[in-house]
Amino acid sequence: MRKKIVAGNWKMNTDLHEGLELAKAVEEASQGKKRDAIVIIAPPFTHLAKISEVISDVKLSAQNCASEESGAFTGEVSPAMLRSSGAEYVIIGHSERRTYYHEENVVLNRKMRLAVSNGLKPVFCCGEMLEEREAGVLFDVIKEQLKVGLDGLSEKDIANVVIAYEPVWAIGTGVTASPDQAQEMHRFIRDVLEELFGHDVAASTTILYGGSCKPSNAKELFSNPDVDGGLIGGASLKAEDFIQIVNAF
Ligand code: PGA
């Protein structure tokens, strides 16, 4: 059985006080509920340690990590620091990191290796731009992101990796991939995983959909056989909306 996951990516939103309140509200709404899905929140770095003290059912993720273990890298935050601040997961390769901070597949692969070797569970993002979809190269783009990004990871490492398919044209735009578009790409991603790591790994890897996922479309998206949950941006900033998405399972 694959794990179902709903993860909230807060991006660069909330101050510490607001973040604590939001985390508490999500924890409260999810506590004691018997549900299939694991609930994850990814607040900014500065909030992790404090938020880790107010959640227990809800799991904690960072939004990024350094590609180096430690040393003279001003402004960077290492996987070991994230672990010691209470994070269990880390988002790697979000399209905003790829686009605005020029993080390419090779550097993302270094982050992946470092994250797993430090005991973090990476949520590895992949996704094509609108031009790439229109030019018909979407599958090549995704395959390259996965091949290079996951290079050198063992089957054991991959057991702790979550994949998030986030078409760039759907992120923060209000335009969602149709359930068929999502299913088609998730199936393709699973096929690539099978090619790279074998059938068992492919069958057991959680693949999330991200990009304008909200309470009104979550159920339909999650009902696809290869969609195992969502990575939620905007709609994760309101506890009620986020929990409604969680409850779509
Ligand atoms: P969105 O963002 O839900 O606001 O589109 C998703 C993401 O970037 O993870």
mmCIF file of C-alpha atoms and ligand atoms in Angstrom:
data_model
loop_
_atom_site.group_PDB
_atom_site.id
_atom_site.type_symbol
_atom_site.label_atom_id
_atom_site.label_comp_id
_atom_site.label_asym_id
_atom_site.label_seq_id
_atom_site.Cartn_x
_atom_site.Cartn_y
_atom_site.Cartn_z
ATOM 1 C CA MET A 1 0.000 0.000 0.000
ATOM 2 C CA ARG A 2 1.302 3.414 -0.946
ATOM 3 C CA LYS A 3 1.223 6.183 1.634
ATOM 4 C CA LYS A 4 -1.246 8.982 0.930
ATOM 5 C CA ILE A 5 0.118 12.424 1.758
ATOM 6 C CA VAL A 6 -1.207 15.963 1.802
ATOM 7 C CA ALA A 7 1.595 18.503 2.289
ATOM 8 C CA GLY A 8 1.253 22.247 2.735
ATOM 9 C CA ASN A 9 3.997 24.401 1.239
ATOM 10 C CA TRP A 10 3.719 27.756 2.970
ATOM 11 C CA LYS A 11 6.458 29.333 0.819
ATOM 12 C CA MET A 12 7.617 32.753 2.129
ATOM 13 C CA ASN A 13 4.455 33.474 4.080
ATOM 14 C CA THR A 14 3.549 34.038 7.757
ATOM 15 C CA ASP A 15 5.629 35.590 10.502
ATOM 16 C CA LEU A 16 6.523 33.399 13.455
ATOM 17 C CA HIS A 17 3.378 34.224 15.407
ATOM 18 C CA GLU A 18 1.057 33.605 12.431
ATOM 19 C CA GLY A 19 2.940 30.429 11.580
ATOM 20 C CA LEU A 20 2.510 29.045 15.088
ATOM 21 C CA GLU A 21 -1.215 29.806 15.019
ATOM 22 C CA LEU A 22 -1.632 28.139 11.618
ATOM 23 C CA ALA A 23 0.331 25.080 12.708
ATOM 24 C CA LYS A 24 -1.746 24.773 15.883
ATOM 25 C CA ALA A 25 -4.979 25.061 13.904
ATOM 26 C CA VAL A 26 -3.915 22.329 11.470
ATOM 27 C CA GLU A 27 -2.797 20.104 14.343
ATOM 28 C CA GLU A 28 -6.043 20.628 16.213
ATOM 29 C CA ALA A 29 -8.155 19.840 13.162
ATOM 30 C CA SER A 30 -6.235 16.705 12.381
ATOM 31 C CA GLN A 31 -5.722 15.308 15.890
ATOM 32 C CA GLY A 32 -7.508 12.140 16.804
ATOM 33 C CA LYS A 33 -8.959 11.757 13.299
ATOM 34 C CA LYS A 34 -8.572 8.339 11.790
ATOM 35 C CA ARG A 35 -7.521 8.985 8.258
ATOM 36 C CA ASP A 36 -5.403 7.399 5.588
ATOM 37 C CA ALA A 37 -3.356 10.440 4.697
ATOM 38 C CA ILE A 38 -0.209 11.719 6.358
ATOM 39 C CA VAL A 39 -0.462 15.487 6.905
ATOM 40 C CA ILE A 40 2.698 17.554 6.446
ATOM 41 C CA ILE A 41 3.325 21.293 6.769
ATOM 42 C CA ALA A 42 6.367 23.078 5.342
ATOM 43 C CA PRO A 43 6.807 26.442 7.074
ATOM 44 C CA PRO A 44 9.788 28.785 6.574
ATOM 45 C CA PHE A 45 13.122 27.706 8.159
ATOM 46 C CA THR A 46 12.809 30.258 10.949
ATOM 47 C CA HIS A 47 9.607 28.651 12.270
ATOM 48 C CA LEU A 48 10.616 24.994 12.279
ATOM 49 C CA ALA A 49 11.973 24.537 15.796
ATOM 50 C CA LYS A 50 9.088 26.346 17.494
ATOM 51 C CA ILE A 51 6.437 24.682 15.355
ATOM 52 C CA SER A 52 7.904 21.264 16.074
ATOM 53 C CA GLU A 53 6.892 21.854 19.702
ATOM 54 C CA VAL A 54 3.193 22.383 18.918
ATOM 55 C CA ILE A 55 2.528 19.515 16.478
ATOM 56 C CA SER A 56 2.497 15.757 16.886
ATOM 57 C CA ASP A 57 0.047 14.209 14.389
ATOM 58 C CA VAL A 58 1.125 16.685 11.737
ATOM 59 C CA LYS A 59 4.618 16.148 10.318
ATOM 60 C CA LEU A 60 7.165 18.856 9.658
ATOM 61 C CA SER A 61 9.001 19.650 6.438
ATOM 62 C CA ALA A 62 11.490 22.287 5.316
ATOM 63 C CA GLN A 63 11.116 23.948 1.914
ATOM 64 C CA ASN A 64 14.743 23.638 0.817
ATOM 65 C CA CYS A 65 18.186 22.626 2.098
ATOM 66 C CA ALA A 66 21.831 23.270 1.311
ATOM 67 C CA SER A 67 23.758 21.128 -1.140
ATOM 68 C CA GLU A 68 26.752 20.957 1.197
ATOM 69 C CA GLU A 69 27.167 19.269 4.571
ATOM 70 C CA SER A 70 28.571 22.251 6.536
ATOM 71 C CA GLY A 71 31.114 25.050 6.420
ATOM 72 C CA ALA A 72 31.582 28.437 4.797
ATOM 73 C CA PHE A 73 28.260 28.757 2.937
ATOM 74 C CA THR A 74 26.780 31.975 4.289
ATOM 75 C CA GLY A 75 23.007 31.940 4.501
ATOM 76 C CA GLU A 76 22.583 28.227 3.792
ATOM 77 C CA VAL A 77 20.794 25.703 6.020
ATOM 78 C CA SER A 78 22.087 22.136 6.119
ATOM 79 C CA PRO A 79 20.043 18.932 6.286
ATOM 80 C CA ALA A 80 21.565 18.191 9.718
ATOM 81 C CA MET A 81 20.339 21.573 10.986
ATOM 82 C CA LEU A 82 16.863 20.814 9.674
ATOM 83 C CA ARG A 83 16.824 17.456 11.412
ATOM 84 C CA SER A 84 17.909 19.024 14.673
ATOM 85 C CA SER A 85 15.099 21.601 14.308
ATOM 86 C CA GLY A 86 12.470 18.870 14.106
ATOM 87 C CA ALA A 87 11.998 18.518 10.343
ATOM 88 C CA GLU A 88 11.341 15.035 9.028
ATOM 89 C CA TYR A 89 10.839 15.991 5.364
ATOM 90 C CA VAL A 90 12.394 18.510 2.984
ATOM 91 C CA ILE A 91 11.035 19.820 -0.323
ATOM 92 C CA ILE A 92 13.736 19.699 -2.994
ATOM 93 C CA GLY A 93 13.585 21.069 -6.535
ATOM 94 C CA HIS A 94 10.467 23.188 -6.273
ATOM 95 C CA SER A 95 10.006 25.075 -9.549
ATOM 96 C CA GLU A 96 10.441 28.400 -7.739
ATOM 97 C CA ARG A 97 13.913 27.227 -6.643
ATOM 98 C CA ARG A 98 14.665 26.017 -10.156
ATOM 99 C CA THR A 99 13.480 29.228 -11.805
ATOM 100 C CA TYR A 100 14.405 32.045 -9.404
ATOM 101 C CA TYR A 101 17.538 30.533 -7.853
ATOM 102 C CA HIS A 102 18.754 28.639 -10.907
ATOM 103 C CA GLU A 103 18.885 25.298 -9.138
ATOM 104 C CA GLU A 104 19.551 22.744 -11.824
ATOM 105 C CA ASN A 105 19.146 19.000 -11.841
ATOM 106 C CA VAL A 106 22.771 18.329 -10.854
ATOM 107 C CA VAL A 107 22.753 20.530 -7.757
ATOM 108 C CA LEU A 108 19.329 19.171 -6.822
ATOM 109 C CA ASN A 109 20.775 15.685 -6.997
ATOM 110 C CA ARG A 110 23.472 16.726 -4.484
ATOM 111 C CA LYS A 111 20.722 18.007 -2.186
ATOM 112 C CA MET A 112 18.799 14.746 -2.579
ATOM 113 C CA ARG A 113 21.811 12.623 -1.654
ATOM 114 C CA LEU A 114 22.682 14.815 1.288
ATOM 115 C CA ALA A 115 19.091 14.893 2.543
ATOM 116 C CA VAL A 116 18.701 11.108 2.548
ATOM 117 C CA SER A 117 22.135 10.544 4.068
ATOM 118 C CA ASN A 118 21.074 12.841 6.908
ATOM 119 C CA GLY A 119 17.848 10.949 7.479
ATOM 120 C CA LEU A 120 15.487 13.478 5.898
ATOM 121 C CA LYS A 121 12.670 12.358 3.607
ATOM 122 C CA PRO A 122 12.805 14.443 0.430
ATOM 123 C CA VAL A 123 9.716 15.591 -1.433
ATOM 124 C CA PHE A 124 11.279 15.848 -4.883
ATOM 125 C CA CYS A 125 9.450 18.199 -7.247
ATOM 126 C CA CYS A 126 9.352 17.907 -11.000
ATOM 127 C CA GLY A 127 7.248 19.701 -13.574
ATOM 128 C CA GLU A 128 7.265 21.141 -17.059
ATOM 129 C CA MET A 129 6.751 24.737 -18.175
ATOM 130 C CA LEU A 130 3.870 25.688 -20.425
ATOM 131 C CA GLU A 131 6.173 26.129 -23.462
ATOM 132 C CA GLU A 132 7.548 22.655 -22.880
ATOM 133 C CA ARG A 133 4.072 21.158 -22.741
ATOM 134 C CA GLU A 134 3.034 23.032 -25.870
ATOM 135 C CA ALA A 135 6.194 21.946 -27.677
ATOM 136 C CA GLY A 136 5.395 18.344 -26.807
ATOM 137 C CA VAL A 137 8.616 17.777 -24.816
ATOM 138 C CA LEU A 138 6.921 17.489 -21.418
ATOM 139 C CA PHE A 139 7.741 13.824 -20.945
ATOM 140 C CA ASP A 140 11.415 14.339 -21.876
ATOM 141 C CA VAL A 141 11.682 17.184 -19.364
ATOM 142 C CA ILE A 142 10.181 15.153 -16.528
ATOM 143 C CA LYS A 143 12.282 12.101 -17.324
ATOM 144 C CA GLU A 144 15.483 14.171 -17.280
ATOM 145 C CA GLN A 145 14.520 15.798 -13.959
ATOM 146 C CA LEU A 146 13.911 12.387 -12.411
ATOM 147 C CA LYS A 147 16.928 10.652 -13.954
ATOM 148 C CA VAL A 148 19.436 13.277 -12.866
ATOM 149 C CA GLY A 149 17.687 14.296 -9.644
ATOM 150 C CA LEU A 150 17.463 10.743 -8.307
ATOM 151 C CA ASP A 151 20.799 9.545 -9.678
ATOM 152 C CA GLY A 152 22.876 7.492 -7.273
ATOM 153 C CA LEU A 153 20.064 6.875 -4.781
ATOM 154 C CA SER A 154 19.606 3.290 -3.676
ATOM 155 C CA GLU A 155 16.326 1.391 -3.510
ATOM 156 C CA LYS A 156 16.472 1.881 0.251
ATOM 157 C CA ASP A 157 16.910 5.644 -0.188
ATOM 158 C CA ILE A 158 13.998 5.821 -2.599
ATOM 159 C CA ALA A 159 11.723 4.214 -0.037
ATOM 160 C CA ASN A 160 11.950 7.544 1.822
ATOM 161 C CA VAL A 161 11.459 9.766 -1.216
ATOM 162 C CA VAL A 162 8.136 11.326 -2.175
ATOM 163 C CA ILE A 163 7.713 12.683 -5.715
ATOM 164 C CA ALA A 164 5.598 15.765 -6.421
ATOM 165 C CA TYR A 165 4.470 16.471 -9.962
ATOM 166 C CA GLU A 166 3.882 20.203 -10.243
ATOM 167 C CA PRO A 167 3.279 21.532 -13.743
ATOM 168 C CA VAL A 168 4.780 25.023 -13.589
ATOM 169 C CA TRP A 169 1.847 26.532 -15.483
ATOM 170 C CA ALA A 170 -0.509 25.401 -12.721
ATOM 171 C CA ILE A 171 1.422 26.758 -9.726
ATOM 172 C CA GLY A 172 -0.271 29.755 -8.156
ATOM 173 C CA THR A 173 -2.175 30.463 -11.365
ATOM 174 C CA GLY A 174 -5.588 29.072 -10.496
ATOM 175 C CA VAL A 175 -5.260 26.816 -13.544
ATOM 176 C CA THR A 176 -5.218 23.182 -12.455
ATOM 177 C CA ALA A 177 -4.112 20.220 -14.507
ATOM 178 C CA SER A 178 -7.178 18.232 -15.476
ATOM 179 C CA PRO A 179 -7.546 14.903 -13.669
ATOM 180 C CA ASP A 180 -6.619 13.196 -16.956
ATOM 181 C CA GLN A 181 -3.508 15.309 -17.442
ATOM 182 C CA ALA A 182 -2.447 14.590 -13.863
ATOM 183 C CA GLN A 183 -3.089 10.863 -14.156
ATOM 184 C CA GLU A 184 -1.244 10.663 -17.478
ATOM 185 C CA MET A 185 1.882 12.270 -16.033
ATOM 186 C CA HIS A 186 1.736 10.391 -12.737
ATOM 187 C CA ARG A 187 1.525 7.119 -14.661
ATOM 188 C CA PHE A 188 4.503 8.225 -16.754
ATOM 189 C CA ILE A 189 6.494 9.109 -13.608
ATOM 190 C CA ARG A 190 5.744 5.676 -12.170
ATOM 191 C CA ASP A 191 6.950 4.094 -15.425
ATOM 192 C CA VAL A 192 10.197 6.071 -15.231
ATOM 193 C CA LEU A 193 10.659 4.984 -11.605
ATOM 194 C CA GLU A 194 10.152 1.402 -12.706
ATOM 195 C CA GLU A 195 12.801 1.809 -15.396
ATOM 196 C CA LEU A 196 15.240 3.330 -12.902
ATOM 197 C CA PHE A 197 14.549 1.338 -9.730
ATOM 198 C CA GLY A 198 12.337 -1.606 -10.591
ATOM 199 C CA HIS A 199 8.702 -2.523 -10.224
ATOM 200 C CA ASP A 200 8.431 -2.685 -6.435
ATOM 201 C CA VAL A 201 9.889 0.775 -5.909
ATOM 202 C CA ALA A 202 7.662 2.246 -8.612
ATOM 203 C CA ALA A 203 4.558 0.634 -7.158
ATOM 204 C CA SER A 204 5.250 1.838 -3.631
ATOM 205 C CA THR A 205 6.419 5.432 -4.261
ATOM 206 C CA THR A 206 3.997 8.189 -3.283
ATOM 207 C CA ILE A 207 3.457 10.680 -6.118
ATOM 208 C CA LEU A 208 1.739 13.958 -5.211
ATOM 209 C CA TYR A 209 0.060 16.444 -7.507
ATOM 210 C CA GLY A 210 0.706 20.161 -6.989
ATOM 211 C CA GLY A 211 -0.554 23.284 -8.735
ATOM 212 C CA SER A 212 -3.721 25.190 -7.766
ATOM 213 C CA CYS A 213 -5.073 22.217 -5.831
ATOM 214 C CA LYS A 214 -7.955 23.398 -3.634
ATOM 215 C CA PRO A 215 -10.952 22.041 -1.725
ATOM 216 C CA SER A 216 -13.124 22.169 -4.850
ATOM 217 C CA ASN A 217 -10.863 20.010 -7.036
ATOM 218 C CA ALA A 218 -8.881 17.866 -4.593
ATOM 219 C CA LYS A 219 -11.296 14.936 -4.537
ATOM 220 C CA GLU A 220 -11.365 14.557 -8.286
ATOM 221 C CA LEU A 221 -7.592 14.840 -8.585
ATOM 222 C CA PHE A 222 -6.945 12.386 -5.741
ATOM 223 C CA SER A 223 -9.355 9.839 -7.148
ATOM 224 C CA ASN A 224 -6.926 9.014 -9.958
ATOM 225 C CA PRO A 225 -5.171 5.676 -9.438
ATOM 226 C CA ASP A 226 -1.636 7.141 -9.593
ATOM 227 C CA VAL A 227 -2.286 10.365 -7.676
ATOM 228 C CA ASP A 228 -1.415 9.704 -4.032
ATOM 229 C CA GLY A 229 -2.111 13.141 -2.617
ATOM 230 C CA GLY A 230 -1.161 16.768 -3.044
ATOM 231 C CA LEU A 231 1.456 19.426 -2.470
ATOM 232 C CA ILE A 232 -0.607 22.478 -1.656
ATOM 233 C CA GLY A 233 0.615 26.080 -1.857
ATOM 234 C CA GLY A 234 -1.909 28.907 -1.535
ATOM 235 C CA ALA A 235 -4.689 26.776 -0.069
ATOM 236 C CA SER A 236 -2.421 25.547 2.753
ATOM 237 C CA LEU A 237 -2.309 29.018 4.296
ATOM 238 C CA LYS A 238 -5.862 28.709 5.575
ATOM 239 C CA ALA A 239 -6.297 25.849 8.038
ATOM 240 C CA GLU A 240 -9.938 25.202 6.993
ATOM 241 C CA ASP A 241 -9.095 24.943 3.303
ATOM 242 C CA PHE A 242 -6.079 22.774 3.932
ATOM 243 C CA ILE A 243 -8.010 20.403 6.168
ATOM 244 C CA GLN A 244 -10.799 20.181 3.621
ATOM 245 C CA ILE A 245 -8.211 19.041 1.100
ATOM 246 C CA VAL A 246 -6.886 16.485 3.595
ATOM 247 C CA ASN A 247 -10.446 15.290 4.101
ATOM 248 C CA ALA A 248 -10.788 14.718 0.359
ATOM 249 C CA PHE A 249 -9.326 11.279 1.110
HETATM 250 P P1 PGA B 1 -0.264 26.426 -5.407
HETATM 251 O O1 PGA B 1 1.273 26.009 -5.186
HETATM 252 O O2 PGA B 1 -1.092 25.380 -4.726
HETATM 253 O O3 PGA B 1 -0.386 27.778 -4.774
HETATM 254 O O4 PGA B 1 -0.500 26.439 -6.869
HETATM 255 C C1 PGA B 1 1.685 24.672 -5.193
HETATM 256 C C2 PGA B 1 3.177 24.611 -4.916
HETATM 257 O O5 PGA B 1 3.903 25.477 -5.414
HETATM 258 O O6 PGA B 1 3.663 23.718 -4.199
#
